[in-house]
Amino acid sequence: MIVQLHLALVMAIDARLLVLDEPTLGLDLLYRKQFYQSLLEDYFDEQRTILITTHQVEEIEHILSDVMFIRDGRITLQTDMDSLGERYAEVMVAAEYADAARAMKPLSERSVFGKSVYLFDGVERQQLQALGDVRRPSLADIFVATMQGSYT
């Protein structure tokens, strides 16, 4: 209840820049979704900027206009969401094309249902289509691939 009260107070502030650090921590799924919906409907307009820091990127991916990854105090990725979708691609590759996929130097590789899924940065979609089904990766998958190994 106290968390919900704090969130209501934050949203009552009339500021041009609103900075929220893990704003839905401690809330169940229903309240988290309501919070972000209310934030967009009741607070956001063209005159305001909302900066959200969170580890729950899958919750807010659909409302983002820009994204920034920070590691050890340094910006490792900063781009708008449209550019992110153009830059990164994920391909589910059958075993016979695995060597060709690895030759294109993917950022990451993982196994799903007996096939390998590769995440690429900056590789032309046309090249990737020859390997398999090309999709837009989730923001969480891009985060994991770009940060992999930095916390070991």
Coordinates of C-alpha atoms in Angstrom, one line a residue:
M1 CA 0.0 0.0 0.0
I2 CA 2.8 2.4 0.8
V3 CA 4.5 1.7 -2.5
Q4 CA 1.2 2.6 -4.3
L5 CA 0.9 5.8 -2.3
H6 CA 4.5 6.8 -3.3
L7 CA 3.7 6.1 -6.9
A8 CA 0.6 8.3 -6.7
L9 CA 2.5 11.1 -5.2
V10 CA 5.2 10.9 -7.8
M11 CA 2.7 11.1 -10.6
A12 CA 1.1 14.1 -9.0
I13 CA 4.3 16.1 -9.5
D14 CA 4.2 18.5 -12.4
A15 CA 7.7 18.3 -13.7
R16 CA 9.2 18.4 -17.2
L17 CA 11.6 15.6 -16.3
L18 CA 10.5 12.6 -14.1
V19 CA 13.2 10.2 -13.0
L20 CA 11.9 6.8 -11.7
D21 CA 14.3 4.2 -10.3
E22 CA 12.7 0.7 -10.3
P23 CA 9.2 2.3 -9.9
T24 CA 7.2 -0.9 -9.8
L25 CA 9.5 -2.9 -7.5
G26 CA 7.3 -4.7 -5.0
L27 CA 4.1 -4.4 -7.0
D28 CA 2.3 -7.4 -8.4
L29 CA 1.8 -7.7 -12.1
L30 CA -1.7 -6.2 -12.2
Y31 CA -0.5 -3.0 -10.4
R32 CA 2.7 -2.8 -12.5
K33 CA 0.6 -2.8 -15.7
Q34 CA -1.8 -0.3 -14.3
F35 CA 1.0 2.0 -13.2
Y36 CA 2.7 2.1 -16.6
Q37 CA -0.7 2.6 -18.3
S38 CA -1.6 5.5 -15.9
L39 CA 1.9 7.0 -16.4
L40 CA 1.4 7.2 -20.1
E41 CA -2.3 8.3 -20.1
D42 CA -2.2 10.7 -17.2
Y43 CA 1.3 12.1 -17.0
F44 CA 3.2 11.9 -20.3
D45 CA 2.8 14.5 -23.0
E46 CA 5.0 16.1 -25.6
Q47 CA 6.4 18.5 -23.0
R48 CA 7.6 15.9 -20.5
T49 CA 10.3 13.3 -20.4
I50 CA 10.2 10.2 -18.3
L51 CA 13.5 8.5 -17.4
I52 CA 13.0 5.0 -16.0
T53 CA 15.8 2.8 -14.7
T54 CA 14.8 -0.8 -14.3
H55 CA 15.9 -4.4 -14.6
Q56 CA 12.4 -5.4 -15.8
V57 CA 12.9 -4.3 -19.4
E58 CA 10.3 -6.7 -20.7
E59 CA 7.7 -4.8 -18.8
I60 CA 8.4 -1.4 -20.4
E61 CA 9.8 -2.3 -23.8
H62 CA 6.5 -1.5 -25.5
I63 CA 6.4 2.1 -24.1
L64 CA 10.0 3.1 -24.7
S65 CA 11.1 5.6 -27.3
D66 CA 14.8 5.4 -26.5
V67 CA 17.0 3.0 -24.6
M68 CA 20.4 3.2 -22.9
F69 CA 22.5 0.4 -21.4
I70 CA 25.1 1.3 -18.8
R71 CA 27.9 -0.9 -17.6
D72 CA 30.5 0.1 -15.0
G73 CA 29.3 3.7 -15.3
R74 CA 29.8 3.9 -19.1
I75 CA 27.1 4.0 -21.7
T76 CA 27.5 0.8 -23.8
L77 CA 24.4 1.3 -26.0
Q78 CA 22.3 4.4 -26.6
T79 CA 19.7 4.5 -29.4
D80 CA 16.1 4.9 -30.3
M81 CA 13.8 1.9 -30.4
D82 CA 13.3 2.1 -34.2
S83 CA 17.0 2.0 -34.8
L84 CA 17.4 -0.9 -32.3
G85 CA 15.0 -2.9 -34.3
E86 CA 16.9 -2.2 -37.6
R87 CA 20.3 -2.9 -36.1
Y88 CA 19.7 -6.2 -34.2
A89 CA 18.2 -9.4 -35.6
E90 CA 17.6 -12.9 -34.2
V91 CA 17.6 -16.0 -36.4
M92 CA 16.4 -19.5 -35.6
V93 CA 18.9 -21.7 -37.5
A94 CA 18.7 -25.4 -38.4
A95 CA 21.8 -27.5 -37.6
E96 CA 22.9 -27.6 -41.2
Y97 CA 23.3 -23.8 -41.3
A98 CA 25.0 -23.4 -37.9
D99 CA 28.5 -23.0 -39.2
A100 CA 27.4 -20.4 -41.7
A101 CA 25.7 -18.5 -38.9
R102 CA 28.7 -18.7 -36.6
A103 CA 30.9 -17.3 -39.5
M104 CA 28.8 -14.1 -39.4
K105 CA 30.0 -13.6 -35.8
P106 CA 26.7 -13.4 -33.8
L107 CA 26.6 -11.6 -30.4
S108 CA 25.1 -14.7 -28.8
E109 CA 23.9 -18.2 -29.4
R110 CA 21.3 -20.2 -27.5
S111 CA 19.4 -23.4 -28.0
V112 CA 15.6 -23.5 -28.3
F113 CA 13.6 -26.6 -29.2
G114 CA 16.5 -28.3 -30.8
K115 CA 17.5 -25.4 -33.0
S116 CA 20.0 -22.7 -32.4
V117 CA 19.0 -19.0 -32.1
Y118 CA 21.6 -16.4 -33.0
L119 CA 21.5 -12.7 -32.3
F120 CA 23.3 -10.5 -34.7
D121 CA 24.3 -6.8 -34.6
G122 CA 24.4 -4.9 -37.9
V123 CA 24.2 -7.9 -40.3
E124 CA 22.0 -7.3 -43.4
R125 CA 18.6 -9.0 -43.1
Q126 CA 19.0 -10.4 -46.6
Q127 CA 22.0 -12.4 -45.6
L128 CA 20.3 -13.7 -42.5
Q129 CA 17.2 -14.8 -44.3
A130 CA 19.3 -17.5 -46.0
L131 CA 19.9 -19.0 -42.6
G132 CA 16.4 -19.2 -41.3
D133 CA 13.5 -17.3 -39.7
V134 CA 14.6 -13.7 -39.0
R135 CA 12.9 -11.9 -36.1
R136 CA 13.3 -8.8 -34.0
P137 CA 14.9 -9.8 -30.7
S138 CA 13.5 -8.7 -27.4
L139 CA 15.2 -5.8 -25.5
A140 CA 16.0 -8.3 -22.8
D141 CA 17.8 -10.6 -25.3
I142 CA 19.8 -7.7 -26.6
F143 CA 20.7 -6.6 -23.1
V144 CA 21.9 -10.1 -22.1
A145 CA 23.9 -10.5 -25.4
T146 CA 25.6 -7.1 -25.1
M147 CA 26.3 -7.4 -21.4
Q148 CA 27.3 -11.1 -21.3
G149 CA 30.4 -11.8 -19.4
S150 CA 30.6 -8.3 -17.8
Y151 CA 29.4 -9.5 -14.5
T152 CA 31.6 -12.5 -14.0

